[in-house]
Amino acid sequence: MNVLVIGSGGREHAVCYALSKSKRVNKLFCVPGNAGISEIATCKSMSVFDFDGIYEYVKEHNIDLVFVTPDDPLAKGMVDFLSERGVRAFGPKANAAKLESSKAFSKEFMVRHNIPTAASKIYNSAEAALDFLSSAQFPIVIKADGLALGKGVLICADLDEAKAAIGELMVNKAFGEAGNRVLIEEFLVGREVTVMAFCDGKHIKVMPSSQDHKRAFDGDKGLNTGGMGAFAPSPYFTDSHKVEFMDKIALPTVKGLIEDGIEFKGVIYFGLMMTKDGLKVIEYNARLGDPETEAVLPLLKTDLMDIVEACIDGNLDKLDIEWQDKVGFTVVIASGGYPSNVIKGYEISIEKLDNVILFHAGTAIKDGKLVTSGGRVFELSGVADDMESARGLVYGQIDKISFKDSRYRTDIGRV
Ligand code: AMP
Ligand code: GLY
């Protein structure tokens, strides 16, 4: 089969890496891809929103299947668009991707189907939100309804911060339309864990749990980022959590989707908080997480293409998905100013690496040289028998990759 992957980050490199090992994949393509992906796939520079252009590319290269990885094209209906034209595509259609693209929709879904989540109210105007906040308990969480590049969630310690947050989201429209509605919700306390699962619309198969580190600096300090590193499985997510997760969250989610007439085919990402009152859903994403994927997918033993097709064909229940009983570990190597001021275009040097996988995120080739082209530049991943060995493997080699002002967290897996 000829397969096209949509996207350009480390997560997409990990997907291409897994697909490149599939016996069933003949030619691999990626739009737009990056310098690392171009070593294993044919990359084509094109906007991921140019649906017509992508459809032309699919026909021109006899592409049999498109794996749509990022949230935005999913929310904008790329899978609907391709399916309507007879192209097999992996990922949820827009009505199902709404589980991620509208936090109001997903909150109403969870409440309707009794899925544990933070208590929350939806506000359509700044006046109504401010009125509620004047007598609220703090800290409190304010969230833009729509997609906001992962920056639309503000944790407010007091009324002043909350007023400022409403001003940013609803009045200044820092994230445009995404802030037309906001959710104001209860602040949950606990450890976060990510569980991603494949879903074929009727059945769900859970991947190893994982944990992301979102803050920019060691000790969970600094601004929120797209993620600075991850490990899988999470040692904090015990067997009893797994049972609780299946019974109270995963299965009710699939059942709820079916009851609501929504067919979800693709990956459901459950962002969970382990609270003293049990597991609660912080958010759903309608796709693979980044950088969790770079820690989780290297553990996959089953051919990813078999899973993708089982999801599309609705027979995931017939497939036994196998994972290595090991630890996957990944550390993000970022540009100096990330996530605020990113200077790009620095030349990169890489010494020989052993037994690790270097996923590229923000890299490009300029004048024949490998250069930085984004905030997150690489994810260096390793697999080993236990967490300490996996940490040692990755951190032992991370300094073999260098470019001006490069930076990484030194405490992934320790907090
Ligand atoms: P989200 O975009 O919904 O994943 O939120 C981003 C981050 O904000 C989460 O990973 C949590 O760390 C934090 N967060 C979101 N909602 C809550 C909540 N209700 N209570 C505490 N922290 C939250
Ligand atoms: N790592 C968080 C996300 O992918 O949304």
Coordinates of C-alpha atoms and ligand atoms in Angstrom, one line a residue:
M1 CA 0.0 0.0 0.0
N2 CA 1.0 3.6 -0.5
V3 CA 0.3 5.7 2.6
L4 CA 0.3 9.4 3.2
V5 CA 0.8 10.9 6.7
I6 CA -0.4 14.4 7.4
G7 CA 1.6 16.6 9.8
S8 CA 5.2 17.7 10.5
G9 CA 6.1 17.1 14.1
G10 CA 7.9 14.4 16.2
R11 CA 4.6 12.6 16.6
E12 CA 4.3 12.4 12.8
H13 CA 7.9 11.1 12.6
A14 CA 7.0 8.4 15.1
V15 CA 4.0 7.5 13.1
C16 CA 6.1 7.3 9.9
Y17 CA 8.7 5.3 11.7
A18 CA 6.1 2.7 12.8
L19 CA 4.5 2.6 9.3
S20 CA 8.0 2.3 7.6
K21 CA 8.4 -1.0 9.5
S22 CA 5.1 -2.3 8.3
K23 CA 5.4 -5.2 5.8
R24 CA 2.3 -3.9 4.1
V25 CA 3.4 -0.3 3.4
N26 CA 5.1 0.0 0.0
K27 CA 5.7 3.8 -0.4
L28 CA 5.4 6.3 2.4
F29 CA 4.6 10.0 1.8
C30 CA 4.2 12.9 4.3
V31 CA 2.7 16.4 3.9
P32 CA 4.5 18.5 4.8
G33 CA 6.9 16.4 6.9
N34 CA 10.4 17.6 8.1
A35 CA 14.0 16.8 7.5
G36 CA 14.0 13.6 9.6
I37 CA 10.8 12.3 8.1
S38 CA 12.2 12.9 4.6
E39 CA 14.8 10.1 5.3
I40 CA 11.9 7.5 5.4
A41 CA 9.1 9.1 3.4
T42 CA 8.7 11.4 0.4
C43 CA 7.8 14.8 1.8
K44 CA 5.8 17.4 0.0
S45 CA 5.7 20.9 1.2
M46 CA 2.0 21.9 1.2
S47 CA -0.5 23.3 3.7
V48 CA -2.4 20.7 5.7
F49 CA -5.5 22.8 5.0
D50 CA -5.1 22.5 1.2
F51 CA -7.6 19.6 1.0
D52 CA -8.0 19.9 -2.8
G53 CA -4.2 19.9 -3.2
I54 CA -3.8 16.9 -0.9
Y55 CA -6.5 15.1 -2.9
E56 CA -4.7 15.8 -6.1
Y57 CA -1.5 14.5 -4.5
V58 CA -3.3 11.3 -3.4
K59 CA -4.5 10.6 -6.9
E60 CA -1.1 11.5 -8.5
H61 CA 0.8 9.1 -6.3
N62 CA -1.7 6.3 -6.1
I63 CA -2.0 6.7 -2.4
D64 CA -4.3 4.1 -0.8
L65 CA -4.7 5.5 2.7
V66 CA -4.2 8.8 4.4
F67 CA -3.3 9.0 8.2
V68 CA -4.5 12.4 9.4
T69 CA -2.5 13.1 12.6
P70 CA -3.0 16.7 13.8
D71 CA -6.0 18.2 15.5
D72 CA -6.7 21.2 13.1
P73 CA -7.2 19.3 9.8
L74 CA -9.3 16.7 11.7
A75 CA -11.5 19.4 13.2
K76 CA -11.8 21.0 9.8
G77 CA -13.1 17.8 8.3
M78 CA -10.2 16.4 6.3
V79 CA -11.4 12.8 6.9
D80 CA -14.9 13.7 5.8
F81 CA -13.5 15.4 2.6
L82 CA -11.3 12.4 1.7
S83 CA -13.9 9.8 2.5
E84 CA -16.5 11.5 0.4
R85 CA -14.1 11.2 -2.5
G86 CA -13.5 7.5 -2.0
V87 CA -10.1 7.8 -0.2
R88 CA -9.5 5.7 2.9
A89 CA -8.5 8.0 5.7
F90 CA -7.6 7.3 9.3
G91 CA -8.9 9.7 12.0
P92 CA -12.3 10.9 13.2
K93 CA -14.6 12.9 11.0
A94 CA -15.3 16.5 12.1
N95 CA -18.4 15.6 14.2
A96 CA -16.3 13.2 16.2
A97 CA -13.2 15.4 16.4
K98 CA -15.5 17.9 18.2
L99 CA -14.7 15.9 21.3
E100 CA -11.4 17.9 21.2
S101 CA -12.3 20.9 19.1
S102 CA -15.1 22.1 21.4
K103 CA -14.5 21.9 25.2
A104 CA -18.2 22.8 25.7
F105 CA -19.3 20.0 23.5
S106 CA -17.0 17.4 25.3
K107 CA -18.1 18.7 28.7
E108 CA -21.8 18.3 27.8
F109 CA -21.0 14.9 26.4
M110 CA -19.3 13.8 29.7
V111 CA -22.1 15.1 31.8
R112 CA -24.8 13.5 29.6
H113 CA -23.1 10.1 29.8
N114 CA -22.0 10.2 33.5
I115 CA -18.3 10.2 32.8
P116 CA -16.3 11.7 35.7
T117 CA -14.9 15.1 35.0
A118 CA -14.4 18.5 36.8
A119 CA -17.6 20.3 37.6
S120 CA -18.0 23.1 35.1
K121 CA -20.3 25.8 33.6
I122 CA -20.3 27.2 30.1
Y123 CA -20.5 31.0 29.6
N124 CA -21.4 32.8 26.4
S125 CA -20.6 36.3 27.5
A126 CA -17.9 38.1 29.5
E127 CA -20.6 39.7 31.7
A128 CA -22.1 36.4 32.8
A129 CA -18.7 34.9 33.4
L130 CA -17.6 37.8 35.5
D131 CA -20.8 37.8 37.5
F132 CA -20.2 34.1 38.4
L133 CA -16.5 34.7 39.3
S134 CA -17.4 37.5 41.7
S135 CA -18.6 34.9 44.2
A136 CA -16.4 31.9 43.1
Q137 CA -13.9 29.8 45.1
F138 CA -10.2 30.0 43.9
P139 CA -8.1 28.6 42.4
I140 CA -10.4 28.1 39.4
V141 CA -9.8 27.0 35.8
I142 CA -10.9 29.1 32.8
K143 CA -10.9 27.4 29.4
A144 CA -11.5 28.7 25.9
D145 CA -14.1 26.5 24.1
G146 CA -12.3 26.1 20.9
L147 CA -8.8 25.0 19.7
A148 CA -6.1 27.5 21.0
L149 CA -2.8 25.8 20.2
G150 CA -2.9 24.2 23.7
K151 CA -2.8 27.7 25.3
G152 CA -6.5 28.2 26.0
V153 CA -6.5 26.9 29.6
L154 CA -5.8 29.4 32.4
I155 CA -5.5 28.4 36.0
C156 CA -6.4 31.5 38.1
A157 CA -5.3 31.9 41.7
D158 CA -7.6 34.8 42.5
L159 CA -10.4 37.0 41.2
D160 CA -7.9 39.5 39.6
E161 CA -6.2 36.7 37.6
A162 CA -9.7 35.4 36.6
K163 CA -10.8 38.8 35.4
A164 CA -7.6 39.2 33.4
A165 CA -8.2 35.7 31.8
I166 CA -11.8 36.6 30.8
G167 CA -10.5 39.8 29.3
E168 CA -7.8 38.0 27.3
L169 CA -10.1 35.2 26.0
M170 CA -13.5 36.9 25.6
V171 CA -12.8 40.6 25.2
N172 CA -9.3 40.8 23.5
K173 CA -10.0 37.5 21.7
A174 CA -6.4 36.3 22.2
F175 CA -7.4 33.0 20.5
G176 CA -10.0 34.5 18.2
E177 CA -13.3 32.6 17.9
A178 CA -12.0 29.9 20.3
G179 CA -12.9 32.4 23.1
N180 CA -16.5 33.1 22.1
R181 CA -17.5 30.8 24.8
V182 CA -15.6 29.8 27.9
L183 CA -15.8 27.1 30.5
I184 CA -15.2 27.9 34.1
E185 CA -14.4 24.8 36.1
E186 CA -13.4 23.3 39.3
F187 CA -9.6 23.0 39.9
L188 CA -8.7 19.3 40.2
V189 CA -5.8 18.2 42.4
G190 CA -3.8 15.1 41.6
R191 CA -1.3 13.5 39.2
E192 CA -2.0 13.6 35.5
V193 CA -1.8 10.6 33.2
T194 CA -2.5 10.2 29.6
V195 CA -4.2 7.1 28.1
M196 CA -4.6 6.9 24.4
A197 CA -6.8 4.3 22.7
F198 CA -7.6 3.1 19.2
C199 CA -11.3 3.1 18.4
D200 CA -13.2 1.7 15.5
G201 CA -16.5 3.2 16.3
K202 CA -17.7 0.2 18.4
H203 CA -14.6 -1.2 20.1
I204 CA -11.7 0.4 22.0
K205 CA -8.2 -0.9 22.5
V206 CA -6.1 0.9 25.0
M207 CA -2.4 1.7 24.6
P208 CA 0.1 1.8 27.5
S209 CA -0.5 4.7 29.7
S210 CA 1.9 7.6 29.6
Q211 CA 2.8 10.9 31.2
D212 CA 3.7 14.2 29.6
H213 CA 5.7 17.0 31.1
K214 CA 4.1 20.3 30.0
R215 CA 6.1 23.0 31.7
A216 CA 9.1 24.5 30.1
F217 CA 11.7 24.1 32.9
D218 CA 12.9 21.5 35.4
G219 CA 10.7 21.1 38.5
D220 CA 7.6 21.8 36.5
K221 CA 8.5 25.5 36.4
G222 CA 7.9 28.1 33.6
L223 CA 5.3 28.4 30.9
N224 CA 3.2 25.6 29.6
T225 CA 4.5 24.1 26.3
G226 CA 3.4 21.5 23.8
G227 CA 5.3 19.0 26.1
M228 CA 8.9 18.6 27.0
G229 CA 9.2 14.9 27.4
A230 CA 7.2 11.7 28.3
F231 CA 7.4 8.2 29.5
A232 CA 5.3 5.1 29.1
P233 CA 3.8 3.3 30.9
S234 CA 3.1 5.5 33.9
P235 CA 4.1 3.6 37.0
Y236 CA 1.4 5.5 38.9
F237 CA -1.4 4.2 36.8
T238 CA -2.0 0.9 38.6
D239 CA -4.0 -2.2 37.6
S240 CA -6.9 -1.0 39.6
H241 CA -6.8 2.4 37.8
K242 CA -6.9 0.4 34.5
V243 CA -10.1 -1.4 35.6
E244 CA -11.6 1.9 36.8
F245 CA -10.6 3.6 33.6
M246 CA -12.2 0.9 31.4
D247 CA -15.5 0.7 33.4
K248 CA -16.1 4.3 34.2
I249 CA -14.4 6.2 31.3
A250 CA -13.4 4.3 28.2
L251 CA -16.4 2.0 27.7
P252 CA -18.9 4.8 28.7
T253 CA -17.2 7.1 26.2
V254 CA -17.6 4.6 23.3
K255 CA -21.2 3.8 24.4
G256 CA -22.0 7.5 24.7
L257 CA -20.7 8.2 21.2
I258 CA -22.8 5.4 19.8
E259 CA -25.9 6.6 21.6
D260 CA -25.3 10.1 20.3
G261 CA -25.0 8.8 16.7
I262 CA -21.3 9.8 16.5
E263 CA -18.9 7.3 14.8
F264 CA -15.4 7.8 16.2
K265 CA -12.7 6.0 14.2
G266 CA -9.2 6.9 15.1
V267 CA -7.3 7.6 18.4
I268 CA -9.1 8.9 21.5
Y269 CA -6.7 10.6 23.9
F270 CA -7.9 10.7 27.5
G271 CA -6.2 13.4 29.6
L272 CA -6.9 12.1 33.1
M273 CA -6.4 13.4 36.7
M274 CA -5.9 10.9 39.4
T275 CA -7.9 12.7 42.2
K276 CA -8.6 11.5 45.7
D277 CA -12.2 10.8 44.4
G278 CA -11.0 8.7 41.6
L279 CA -10.0 9.2 37.9
K280 CA -11.5 12.3 36.2
V281 CA -11.3 13.3 32.6
I282 CA -9.5 16.7 32.1
E283 CA -9.9 16.6 28.4
Y284 CA -10.3 14.4 25.3
N285 CA -8.2 14.8 22.3
A286 CA -9.2 13.3 19.0
R287 CA -5.7 12.2 18.0
L288 CA -2.4 11.0 19.2
G289 CA -0.6 13.1 21.8
D290 CA 2.7 14.8 21.3
P291 CA 5.3 13.9 22.8
E292 CA 3.4 10.9 24.4
T293 CA 3.4 9.1 20.9
E294 CA 7.2 9.3 20.8
A295 CA 7.4 7.3 24.0
V296 CA 4.4 4.9 23.3
L297 CA 4.7 3.9 19.7
P298 CA 8.3 2.5 19.9
L299 CA 6.7 -0.1 22.3
L300 CA 4.2 -1.3 19.7
K301 CA 4.9 -4.8 18.4
T302 CA 1.8 -5.2 16.1
D303 CA 2.0 -3.8 12.6
L304 CA 0.5 -0.3 12.9
M305 CA -1.1 -0.6 9.5
D306 CA -3.1 -3.6 10.7
I307 CA -4.5 -1.5 13.5
V308 CA -5.3 1.5 11.3
E309 CA -7.2 -0.7 8.8
A310 CA -9.1 -2.5 11.6
C311 CA -10.2 0.9 12.9
I312 CA -11.4 2.0 9.5
D313 CA -13.1 -1.4 8.8
G314 CA -14.7 -1.7 12.3
N315 CA -13.1 -5.0 13.3
L316 CA -10.7 -3.9 16.0
D317 CA -12.2 -6.5 18.3
K318 CA -10.6 -9.2 16.1
L319 CA -7.1 -7.9 16.4
D320 CA -4.8 -8.7 19.2
I321 CA -2.5 -5.7 19.7
E322 CA 0.8 -6.5 21.3
W323 CA 3.2 -4.1 23.2
Q324 CA 6.7 -4.6 24.5
D325 CA 6.7 -5.0 28.3
K326 CA 9.3 -2.3 28.5
V327 CA 9.5 1.5 29.2
G328 CA 9.4 4.0 26.4
F329 CA 11.1 7.3 27.2
T330 CA 11.4 10.6 25.3
V331 CA 13.0 14.0 25.9
V332 CA 12.3 17.1 23.8
I333 CA 15.3 19.1 22.6
A334 CA 14.0 22.6 22.2
S335 CA 15.2 25.9 20.8
G336 CA 16.5 28.4 23.3
G337 CA 13.5 30.7 23.7
Y338 CA 10.8 28.0 23.5
P339 CA 7.9 28.5 24.1
S340 CA 8.1 32.3 23.8
N341 CA 10.7 33.6 21.4
V342 CA 12.1 31.0 19.1
I343 CA 15.0 31.9 16.9
K344 CA 15.2 29.4 14.0
G345 CA 17.7 28.5 11.3
Y346 CA 20.6 27.3 13.5
E347 CA 22.8 24.6 12.1
I348 CA 22.6 21.2 13.9
S349 CA 25.3 18.7 14.5
I350 CA 24.6 15.1 15.4
E351 CA 27.2 12.5 16.5
K352 CA 26.6 8.8 16.0
L353 CA 23.7 7.6 18.2
D354 CA 23.3 4.0 19.6
N355 CA 20.1 2.2 20.3
V356 CA 17.9 5.3 20.5
I357 CA 15.5 6.9 18.0
L358 CA 15.9 10.5 17.0
F359 CA 12.5 11.9 16.0
H360 CA 12.7 15.2 14.3
A361 CA 10.1 17.9 15.0
G362 CA 11.2 21.4 13.9
T363 CA 14.0 20.7 11.4
A364 CA 14.6 21.6 7.8
I365 CA 17.3 21.3 5.2
K366 CA 18.7 24.7 4.1
D367 CA 21.6 25.0 1.6
G368 CA 22.2 21.2 2.1
K369 CA 22.5 21.6 5.9
L370 CA 20.3 20.4 8.7
V371 CA 18.9 23.5 10.6
T372 CA 16.4 24.2 13.3
S373 CA 12.9 25.4 12.1
G374 CA 10.7 25.3 15.2
G375 CA 10.4 25.5 19.0
R376 CA 10.5 21.8 19.6
V377 CA 13.4 20.6 17.4
F378 CA 13.8 16.9 18.3
E379 CA 12.5 14.2 20.5
L380 CA 15.1 11.6 21.5
S381 CA 13.5 8.3 22.4
G382 CA 14.7 5.1 23.9
V383 CA 13.2 1.8 25.0
A384 CA 14.6 -0.2 27.9
D385 CA 13.6 -2.7 30.6
D386 CA 12.9 -0.2 33.2
M387 CA 12.5 3.6 33.7
E388 CA 16.1 4.2 35.0
S389 CA 17.7 2.3 32.1
A390 CA 15.5 4.1 29.6
R391 CA 16.4 7.5 31.2
G392 CA 20.1 6.6 31.2
L393 CA 19.9 5.5 27.6
V394 CA 18.4 8.8 26.4
Y395 CA 20.1 11.3 28.7
G396 CA 23.4 9.5 28.1
Q397 CA 23.3 10.5 24.5
I398 CA 21.3 13.7 24.4
D399 CA 24.4 15.9 24.2
K400 CA 25.4 14.3 21.0
I401 CA 22.9 16.6 19.4
S402 CA 23.8 20.2 19.4
F403 CA 22.8 23.6 18.0
K404 CA 23.0 27.1 19.3
D405 CA 21.0 27.7 22.5
S406 CA 19.5 24.2 22.5
R407 CA 17.7 23.2 25.7
Y408 CA 16.1 20.2 27.3
R409 CA 14.6 19.3 30.7
T410 CA 16.8 17.1 32.8
D411 CA 14.1 15.7 35.1
I412 CA 11.8 13.8 32.7
G413 CA 10.5 10.8 34.6
R414 CA 11.6 12.2 37.9
V415 CA 8.6 14.4 38.7
Ligands
AMP1 P1 -6.3 20.9 28.6 O1 -5.9 21.7 27.4 O2 -7.7 20.8 28.9 O3 -5.5 19.6 28.7 O4 -5.6 21.6 29.9 C1 -4.2 21.9 29.9 C2 -3.7 21.6 31.3 O5 -4.4 22.4 32.2 C3 -4.0 20.2 31.8 O6 -3.0 19.3 31.3 C4 -3.9 20.4 33.3 O7 -2.6 20.4 33.7 C5 -4.5 21.7 33.4 N1 -6.0 21.6 33.7 C6 -7.0 21.6 32.9 N2 -8.2 21.5 33.5 C7 -7.9 21.4 34.8 C8 -8.7 21.3 36.0 N3 -10.0 21.3 36.0 N4 -8.0 21.3 37.2 C9 -6.7 21.3 37.3 N5 -5.9 21.5 36.2 C10 -6.5 21.5 35.0
GLY2 N1 0.8 16.2 25.0 C1 -0.5 16.8 25.0 C2 -1.2 16.8 23.7 O1 -0.7 16.2 22.8 O2 -2.2 17.4 23.6

